[in-house]
Amino acid sequence: MKLFPVLVMLTACAARPQDLSGKMFTFPLESNRAHVRLNASRLDLSSLTLCHRSFTDLKRDHVLFSMATPVHSNDFLIFWDGTNKEIEPHIKDRKAEFGGRDYKPNMWHSICSTWDSESGLVQIWFNGLPSIRKFVSTGTNIVGPVIIILGQEQDSHGGGFDIKQSFVGMMSDVHLWDHILSSCEIQNYVDELNFTPGNVLNWSALEFEIIDRVLIENKLMTCH
Ligand SMILES: *[C@@H]1O[C@H](CO)[C@@H](O)[C@H](O)[C@H]1NC(C)=O
Ligand SMILES: *[C@@H]1O[C@H](CO)[C@@H](O)[C@H](O)[C@H]1NC(C)=O
Ligand SMILES: [Ca+2]
């Protein structure tokens, strides 16, 4: 009899989106468990833009964003390859490699990635600087019961974490749109000016669940 009100309360908490403006997730230790699971409200994407800011001192491989479906564990993954010093967007288990980016430790980096299923082209904007557009995967949408995770890289749908690919540091301003943003919209995101929040993932109305040691803290600002 006592269970009923408790269950109602938990459901209400899980369903309520939170405004994380001015906040960040802090991933304070290396683990194969700590992560944040995000709930996307709609998913059938024929094109997309993902933007996020991250701050780390990791030199090894690490994940920045991991979206898996039962069919593709790397349906949409943003990964830093520490050996080859490349940012790698993976789409439908295929990857493109972008080297030559000044991915300095201990500072915020804004990374936006765009992809379109018709052309199959992926492009990244690293701190507002565009890459070339490379072919990765064409034809089919990203569709289905997706699981989106920050902090860990999925080798299976919702699991298969590897401590050597985990993220340690801070992450903020994660937005996902179901279309390709213009370069001006991306620049506004990078400069933290007015931009339309993501309509798939909206940092100002984020539904998420924290598993293990991840904290929500005020975003670090530099003193002007
Ligand atoms: C995600 O959010 C949608 C819309 O609010 C909701 O219907 C769905 O049950 C949620 N899914 C999970 C796994 O929490
Ligand atoms: C994002 O969330 C904010 C705060 O809840 C809301 O005002 C805005 O309309 C949302 N934007 C989108 C595109 O969902
Ligand atoms: Ca892995």
mmCIF file of C-alpha atoms and ligand atoms in Angstrom:
data_model
loop_
_atom_site.group_PDB
_atom_site.id
_atom_site.type_symbol
_atom_site.label_atom_id
_atom_site.label_comp_id
_atom_site.label_asym_id
_atom_site.label_seq_id
_atom_site.Cartn_x
_atom_site.Cartn_y
_atom_site.Cartn_z
ATOM 1 C CA MET A 1 0.000 0.000 0.000
ATOM 2 C CA LYS A 2 2.845 2.350 0.751
ATOM 3 C CA LEU A 3 4.477 1.658 -2.599
ATOM 4 C CA PHE A 4 1.934 3.517 -4.663
ATOM 5 C CA PRO A 5 2.788 7.171 -3.787
ATOM 6 C CA VAL A 6 6.511 6.411 -4.042
ATOM 7 C CA LEU A 7 6.156 5.040 -7.559
ATOM 8 C CA VAL A 8 4.112 8.030 -8.646
ATOM 9 C CA MET A 9 6.780 10.369 -7.332
ATOM 10 C CA LEU A 10 9.624 8.548 -9.123
ATOM 11 C CA THR A 11 7.726 8.585 -12.403
ATOM 12 C CA ALA A 12 7.084 12.286 -12.070
ATOM 13 C CA CYS A 13 10.776 12.989 -11.444
ATOM 14 C CA ALA A 14 11.942 10.903 -14.387
ATOM 15 C CA ALA A 15 9.497 12.543 -16.766
ATOM 16 C CA ARG A 16 10.152 16.155 -15.803
ATOM 17 C CA PRO A 17 12.638 17.925 -18.042
ATOM 18 C CA GLN A 18 15.222 20.077 -16.285
ATOM 19 C CA ASP A 19 16.652 23.391 -17.414
ATOM 20 C CA LEU A 20 20.420 22.948 -17.332
ATOM 21 C CA SER A 21 21.266 26.434 -18.648
ATOM 22 C CA GLY A 22 24.503 27.592 -17.024
ATOM 23 C CA LYS A 23 25.139 24.066 -15.726
ATOM 24 C CA MET A 24 27.418 21.243 -16.685
ATOM 25 C CA PHE A 25 27.775 17.553 -15.952
ATOM 26 C CA THR A 26 31.000 16.779 -14.119
ATOM 27 C CA PHE A 27 32.416 13.285 -14.642
ATOM 28 C CA PRO A 28 35.025 13.316 -11.862
ATOM 29 C CA LEU A 29 36.635 9.901 -12.105
ATOM 30 C CA GLU A 30 37.558 7.188 -14.554
ATOM 31 C CA SER A 31 34.996 4.410 -14.388
ATOM 32 C CA ASN A 32 33.165 1.959 -16.593
ATOM 33 C CA ARG A 33 29.865 2.782 -14.947
ATOM 34 C CA ALA A 34 29.273 6.496 -14.363
ATOM 35 C CA HIS A 35 27.132 8.000 -17.112
ATOM 36 C CA VAL A 36 24.131 10.118 -17.992
ATOM 37 C CA ARG A 37 21.319 8.607 -19.987
ATOM 38 C CA LEU A 38 19.319 11.092 -22.066
ATOM 39 C CA ASN A 39 15.756 10.700 -23.224
ATOM 40 C CA ALA A 40 15.050 11.998 -26.701
ATOM 41 C CA SER A 41 11.430 12.758 -27.389
ATOM 42 C CA ARG A 42 11.404 11.835 -31.083
ATOM 43 C CA LEU A 43 13.566 9.696 -33.183
ATOM 44 C CA ASP A 44 13.506 9.180 -36.880
ATOM 45 C CA LEU A 45 16.312 11.312 -38.209
ATOM 46 C CA SER A 46 17.115 11.749 -41.880
ATOM 47 C CA SER A 47 19.540 14.531 -41.005
ATOM 48 C CA LEU A 48 20.844 16.033 -37.823
ATOM 49 C CA THR A 49 23.095 18.502 -36.075
ATOM 50 C CA LEU A 50 24.618 17.697 -32.694
ATOM 51 C CA CYS A 51 26.470 20.336 -30.661
ATOM 52 C CA HIS A 52 28.156 20.019 -27.273
ATOM 53 C CA ARG A 53 30.897 21.584 -25.221
ATOM 54 C CA SER A 54 33.432 19.505 -23.341
ATOM 55 C CA PHE A 55 36.464 20.072 -21.130
ATOM 56 C CA THR A 56 38.935 17.301 -20.352
ATOM 57 C CA ASP A 57 42.605 16.511 -19.798
ATOM 58 C CA LEU A 58 42.364 12.985 -21.206
ATOM 59 C CA LYS A 59 45.031 12.082 -23.738
ATOM 60 C CA ARG A 60 43.686 8.613 -24.482
ATOM 61 C CA ASP A 61 40.665 7.617 -26.579
ATOM 62 C CA HIS A 62 37.375 8.851 -25.200
ATOM 63 C CA VAL A 63 33.729 9.176 -26.041
ATOM 64 C CA LEU A 64 31.918 12.506 -26.347
ATOM 65 C CA PHE A 65 28.446 11.296 -27.371
ATOM 66 C CA SER A 66 27.052 7.798 -27.836
ATOM 67 C CA MET A 67 23.725 6.956 -29.452
ATOM 68 C CA ALA A 68 22.900 3.279 -29.981
ATOM 69 C CA THR A 69 20.022 1.323 -31.448
ATOM 70 C CA PRO A 70 19.625 -2.460 -31.148
ATOM 71 C CA VAL A 71 20.986 -2.770 -34.717
ATOM 72 C CA HIS A 72 23.914 -0.330 -34.568
ATOM 73 C CA SER A 73 25.786 0.280 -31.316
ATOM 74 C CA ASN A 74 27.492 3.209 -33.078
ATOM 75 C CA ASP A 75 24.370 4.565 -34.752
ATOM 76 C CA PHE A 76 25.670 8.035 -33.967
ATOM 77 C CA LEU A 77 28.886 8.369 -31.997
ATOM 78 C CA ILE A 78 31.379 11.192 -31.522
ATOM 79 C CA PHE A 79 34.740 9.802 -30.465
ATOM 80 C CA TRP A 80 38.221 11.193 -29.877
ATOM 81 C CA ASP A 81 40.928 8.844 -31.160
ATOM 82 C CA GLY A 82 43.903 9.572 -28.897
ATOM 83 C CA THR A 83 46.380 7.537 -30.974
ATOM 84 C CA ASN A 84 45.724 9.227 -34.304
ATOM 85 C CA LYS A 85 44.603 12.541 -32.750
ATOM 86 C CA GLU A 86 41.359 12.623 -34.686
ATOM 87 C CA ILE A 87 37.749 13.433 -34.014
ATOM 88 C CA GLU A 88 35.671 10.593 -35.361
ATOM 89 C CA PRO A 89 31.954 10.869 -36.029
ATOM 90 C CA HIS A 90 30.514 7.363 -36.489
ATOM 91 C CA ILE A 91 27.185 6.958 -38.242
ATOM 92 C CA LYS A 92 25.579 3.527 -38.584
ATOM 93 C CA ASP A 93 28.840 1.899 -37.511
ATOM 94 C CA ARG A 94 30.872 3.693 -40.200
ATOM 95 C CA LYS A 95 33.279 6.452 -39.345
ATOM 96 C CA ALA A 96 34.899 9.535 -40.761
ATOM 97 C CA GLU A 97 38.207 10.845 -39.411
ATOM 98 C CA PHE A 98 39.039 14.485 -38.910
ATOM 99 C CA GLY A 99 42.634 15.171 -37.940
ATOM 100 C CA GLY A 100 44.589 18.355 -37.498
ATOM 101 C CA ARG A 101 42.263 19.849 -34.885
ATOM 102 C CA ASP A 102 43.802 21.721 -31.973
ATOM 103 C CA TYR A 103 42.142 19.626 -29.267
ATOM 104 C CA LYS A 104 44.030 21.198 -26.357
ATOM 105 C CA PRO A 105 43.519 19.803 -22.851
ATOM 106 C CA ASN A 106 42.005 21.856 -20.025
ATOM 107 C CA MET A 107 39.798 24.165 -22.018
ATOM 108 C CA TRP A 108 36.280 24.153 -23.388
ATOM 109 C CA HIS A 109 35.807 22.974 -26.945
ATOM 110 C CA SER A 110 32.586 23.329 -28.904
ATOM 111 C CA ILE A 111 32.026 20.530 -31.360
ATOM 112 C CA CYS A 112 29.107 20.482 -33.777
ATOM 113 C CA SER A 113 28.542 17.607 -36.194
ATOM 114 C CA THR A 114 26.113 17.497 -39.079
ATOM 115 C CA TRP A 115 24.955 14.567 -41.198
ATOM 116 C CA ASP A 116 22.419 14.056 -43.930
ATOM 117 C CA SER A 117 21.238 10.594 -45.019
ATOM 118 C CA GLU A 118 20.578 11.623 -48.615
ATOM 119 C CA SER A 119 24.126 12.711 -49.415
ATOM 120 C CA GLY A 120 25.681 10.620 -46.636
ATOM 121 C CA LEU A 121 27.973 13.532 -45.809
ATOM 122 C CA VAL A 122 29.240 14.363 -42.352
ATOM 123 C CA GLN A 123 30.961 17.574 -41.325
ATOM 124 C CA ILE A 124 32.295 18.833 -38.030
ATOM 125 C CA TRP A 125 32.645 22.376 -36.760
ATOM 126 C CA PHE A 126 35.437 22.480 -34.189
ATOM 127 C CA ASN A 127 35.228 25.676 -32.131
ATOM 128 C CA GLY A 128 33.342 27.142 -35.070
ATOM 129 C CA LEU A 129 35.858 26.108 -37.737
ATOM 130 C CA PRO A 130 34.370 23.857 -40.416
ATOM 131 C CA SER A 131 35.974 20.647 -41.648
ATOM 132 C CA ILE A 132 35.641 19.317 -45.146
ATOM 133 C CA ARG A 133 32.518 17.253 -45.812
ATOM 134 C CA LYS A 134 33.165 13.521 -45.900
ATOM 135 C CA PHE A 135 31.075 10.578 -46.974
ATOM 136 C CA VAL A 136 30.084 8.120 -44.222
ATOM 137 C CA SER A 137 26.689 6.529 -44.595
ATOM 138 C CA THR A 138 23.730 7.080 -46.862
ATOM 139 C CA GLY A 139 20.253 5.732 -47.487
ATOM 140 C CA THR A 140 18.687 5.007 -44.139
ATOM 141 C CA ASN A 141 17.580 7.197 -41.273
ATOM 142 C CA ILE A 142 18.643 6.895 -37.667
ATOM 143 C CA VAL A 143 15.488 5.356 -36.335
ATOM 144 C CA GLY A 144 14.226 3.153 -33.568
ATOM 145 C CA PRO A 145 14.520 2.831 -29.825
ATOM 146 C CA VAL A 146 17.691 4.815 -29.320
ATOM 147 C CA ILE A 147 19.691 4.965 -26.127
ATOM 148 C CA ILE A 148 21.738 8.126 -25.758
ATOM 149 C CA ILE A 149 24.576 8.155 -23.237
ATOM 150 C CA LEU A 150 27.129 10.730 -22.104
ATOM 151 C CA GLY A 151 30.267 9.561 -20.314
ATOM 152 C CA GLN A 152 30.447 6.003 -21.666
ATOM 153 C CA GLU A 153 30.720 4.448 -25.113
ATOM 154 C CA GLN A 154 28.136 1.769 -25.913
ATOM 155 C CA ASP A 155 29.285 -1.454 -27.553
ATOM 156 C CA SER A 156 25.767 -2.789 -27.178
ATOM 157 C CA HIS A 157 22.339 -1.168 -26.778
ATOM 158 C CA GLY A 158 22.727 0.533 -23.397
ATOM 159 C CA GLY A 159 25.891 -1.276 -22.294
ATOM 160 C CA GLY A 160 29.270 -2.706 -23.259
ATOM 161 C CA PHE A 161 31.194 0.109 -21.574
ATOM 162 C CA ASP A 162 35.000 0.225 -21.627
ATOM 163 C CA ILE A 163 36.790 2.201 -18.928
ATOM 164 C CA LYS A 164 39.526 3.068 -21.470
ATOM 165 C CA GLN A 165 36.958 4.899 -23.623
ATOM 166 C CA SER A 166 35.124 6.642 -20.778
ATOM 167 C CA PHE A 167 34.932 10.399 -20.498
ATOM 168 C CA VAL A 168 36.455 12.261 -17.534
ATOM 169 C CA GLY A 169 35.873 16.001 -17.298
ATOM 170 C CA MET A 170 32.965 18.332 -17.869
ATOM 171 C CA MET A 171 30.290 18.453 -20.509
ATOM 172 C CA SER A 172 27.662 21.095 -21.227
ATOM 173 C CA ASP A 173 25.201 22.563 -23.740
ATOM 174 C CA VAL A 174 24.243 19.338 -25.488
ATOM 175 C CA HIS A 175 21.706 20.030 -28.248
ATOM 176 C CA LEU A 176 20.471 17.786 -31.038
ATOM 177 C CA TRP A 177 18.418 19.031 -33.974
ATOM 178 C CA ASP A 178 16.601 16.984 -36.632
ATOM 179 C CA HIS A 179 18.053 19.117 -39.430
ATOM 180 C CA ILE A 180 21.297 20.747 -40.514
ATOM 181 C CA LEU A 181 21.934 24.153 -38.988
ATOM 182 C CA SER A 182 23.263 26.998 -41.069
ATOM 183 C CA SER A 183 26.825 28.141 -40.430
ATOM 184 C CA CYS A 184 25.440 31.299 -38.767
ATOM 185 C CA GLU A 185 23.321 29.248 -36.370
ATOM 186 C CA ILE A 186 26.352 27.140 -35.521
ATOM 187 C CA GLN A 187 28.423 30.287 -34.954
ATOM 188 C CA ASN A 188 25.744 31.618 -32.582
ATOM 189 C CA TYR A 189 25.918 28.359 -30.626
ATOM 190 C CA VAL A 190 29.720 28.520 -30.474
ATOM 191 C CA ASP A 191 29.660 32.145 -29.290
ATOM 192 C CA GLU A 192 26.909 31.368 -26.756
ATOM 193 C CA LEU A 193 24.623 33.927 -28.389
ATOM 194 C CA ASN A 194 20.924 33.450 -29.058
ATOM 195 C CA PHE A 195 20.182 30.287 -30.960
ATOM 196 C CA THR A 196 17.165 28.013 -31.258
ATOM 197 C CA PRO A 197 17.675 25.099 -28.865
ATOM 198 C CA GLY A 198 17.746 21.555 -30.165
ATOM 199 C CA ASN A 199 14.317 20.131 -30.973
ATOM 200 C CA VAL A 200 15.434 16.560 -30.246
ATOM 201 C CA LEU A 201 17.708 17.224 -27.272
ATOM 202 C CA ASN A 202 17.289 20.609 -25.597
ATOM 203 C CA TRP A 203 19.765 21.494 -22.824
ATOM 204 C CA SER A 204 17.157 23.904 -21.427
ATOM 205 C CA ALA A 205 14.625 21.100 -21.090
ATOM 206 C CA LEU A 206 16.633 17.917 -20.717
ATOM 207 C CA GLU A 207 15.188 14.598 -19.624
ATOM 208 C CA PHE A 208 17.947 12.488 -18.185
ATOM 209 C CA GLU A 209 18.967 9.989 -15.576
ATOM 210 C CA ILE A 210 22.323 10.012 -13.779
ATOM 211 C CA ILE A 211 23.895 6.662 -13.059
ATOM 212 C CA ASP A 212 26.700 6.550 -10.498
ATOM 213 C CA ARG A 213 29.119 9.412 -9.858
ATOM 214 C CA VAL A 214 28.202 12.293 -12.172
ATOM 215 C CA LEU A 215 27.432 15.721 -10.736
ATOM 216 C CA ILE A 216 25.468 18.713 -11.956
ATOM 217 C CA GLU A 217 27.468 21.869 -11.235
ATOM 218 C CA ASN A 218 27.532 25.478 -12.341
ATOM 219 C CA LYS A 219 29.489 25.866 -15.535
ATOM 220 C CA LEU A 220 32.980 27.227 -15.077
ATOM 221 C CA MET A 221 33.230 30.782 -16.324
ATOM 222 C CA THR A 222 36.420 32.651 -16.902
ATOM 223 C CA CYS A 223 36.773 35.957 -15.079
ATOM 224 C CA HIS A 224 36.732 38.920 -17.457
HETATM 225 C C1 LIG B 1 11.015 9.645 -22.944
HETATM 226 O O1 LIG B 1 10.157 10.762 -23.027
HETATM 227 C C2 LIG B 1 8.941 10.495 -23.698
HETATM 228 C C3 LIG B 1 8.209 11.798 -23.890
HETATM 229 O O2 LIG B 1 8.172 12.533 -22.707
HETATM 230 C C4 LIG B 1 8.178 9.460 -22.906
HETATM 231 O O3 LIG B 1 6.956 9.170 -23.552
HETATM 232 C C5 LIG B 1 9.014 8.197 -22.796
HETATM 233 O O4 LIG B 1 8.362 7.244 -21.980
HETATM 234 C C6 LIG B 1 10.364 8.479 -22.210
HETATM 235 N N1 LIG B 1 11.205 7.302 -22.327
HETATM 236 C C7 LIG B 1 11.977 6.872 -21.340
HETATM 237 C C8 LIG B 1 12.790 5.671 -21.638
HETATM 238 O O5 LIG B 1 12.044 7.440 -20.267
HETATM 239 C C1 LIG B 2 13.821 24.284 -25.106
HETATM 240 O O1 LIG B 2 13.489 24.429 -23.739
HETATM 241 C C2 LIG B 2 13.099 25.745 -23.396
HETATM 242 C C3 LIG B 2 12.888 25.772 -21.884
HETATM 243 O O2 LIG B 2 11.923 24.844 -21.504
HETATM 244 C C4 LIG B 2 11.831 26.109 -24.155
HETATM 245 O O3 LIG B 2 11.465 27.450 -23.854
HETATM 246 C C5 LIG B 2 12.090 25.976 -25.648
HETATM 247 O O4 LIG B 2 10.893 26.194 -26.343
HETATM 248 C C6 LIG B 2 12.622 24.604 -25.960
HETATM 249 N N1 LIG B 2 12.970 24.607 -27.368
HETATM 250 C C7 LIG B 2 12.683 23.621 -28.184
HETATM 251 C C8 LIG B 2 13.082 23.808 -29.595
HETATM 252 O O5 LIG B 2 12.132 22.608 -27.813
HETATM 253 CA CA CA B 3 33.789 0.594 -27.178
#
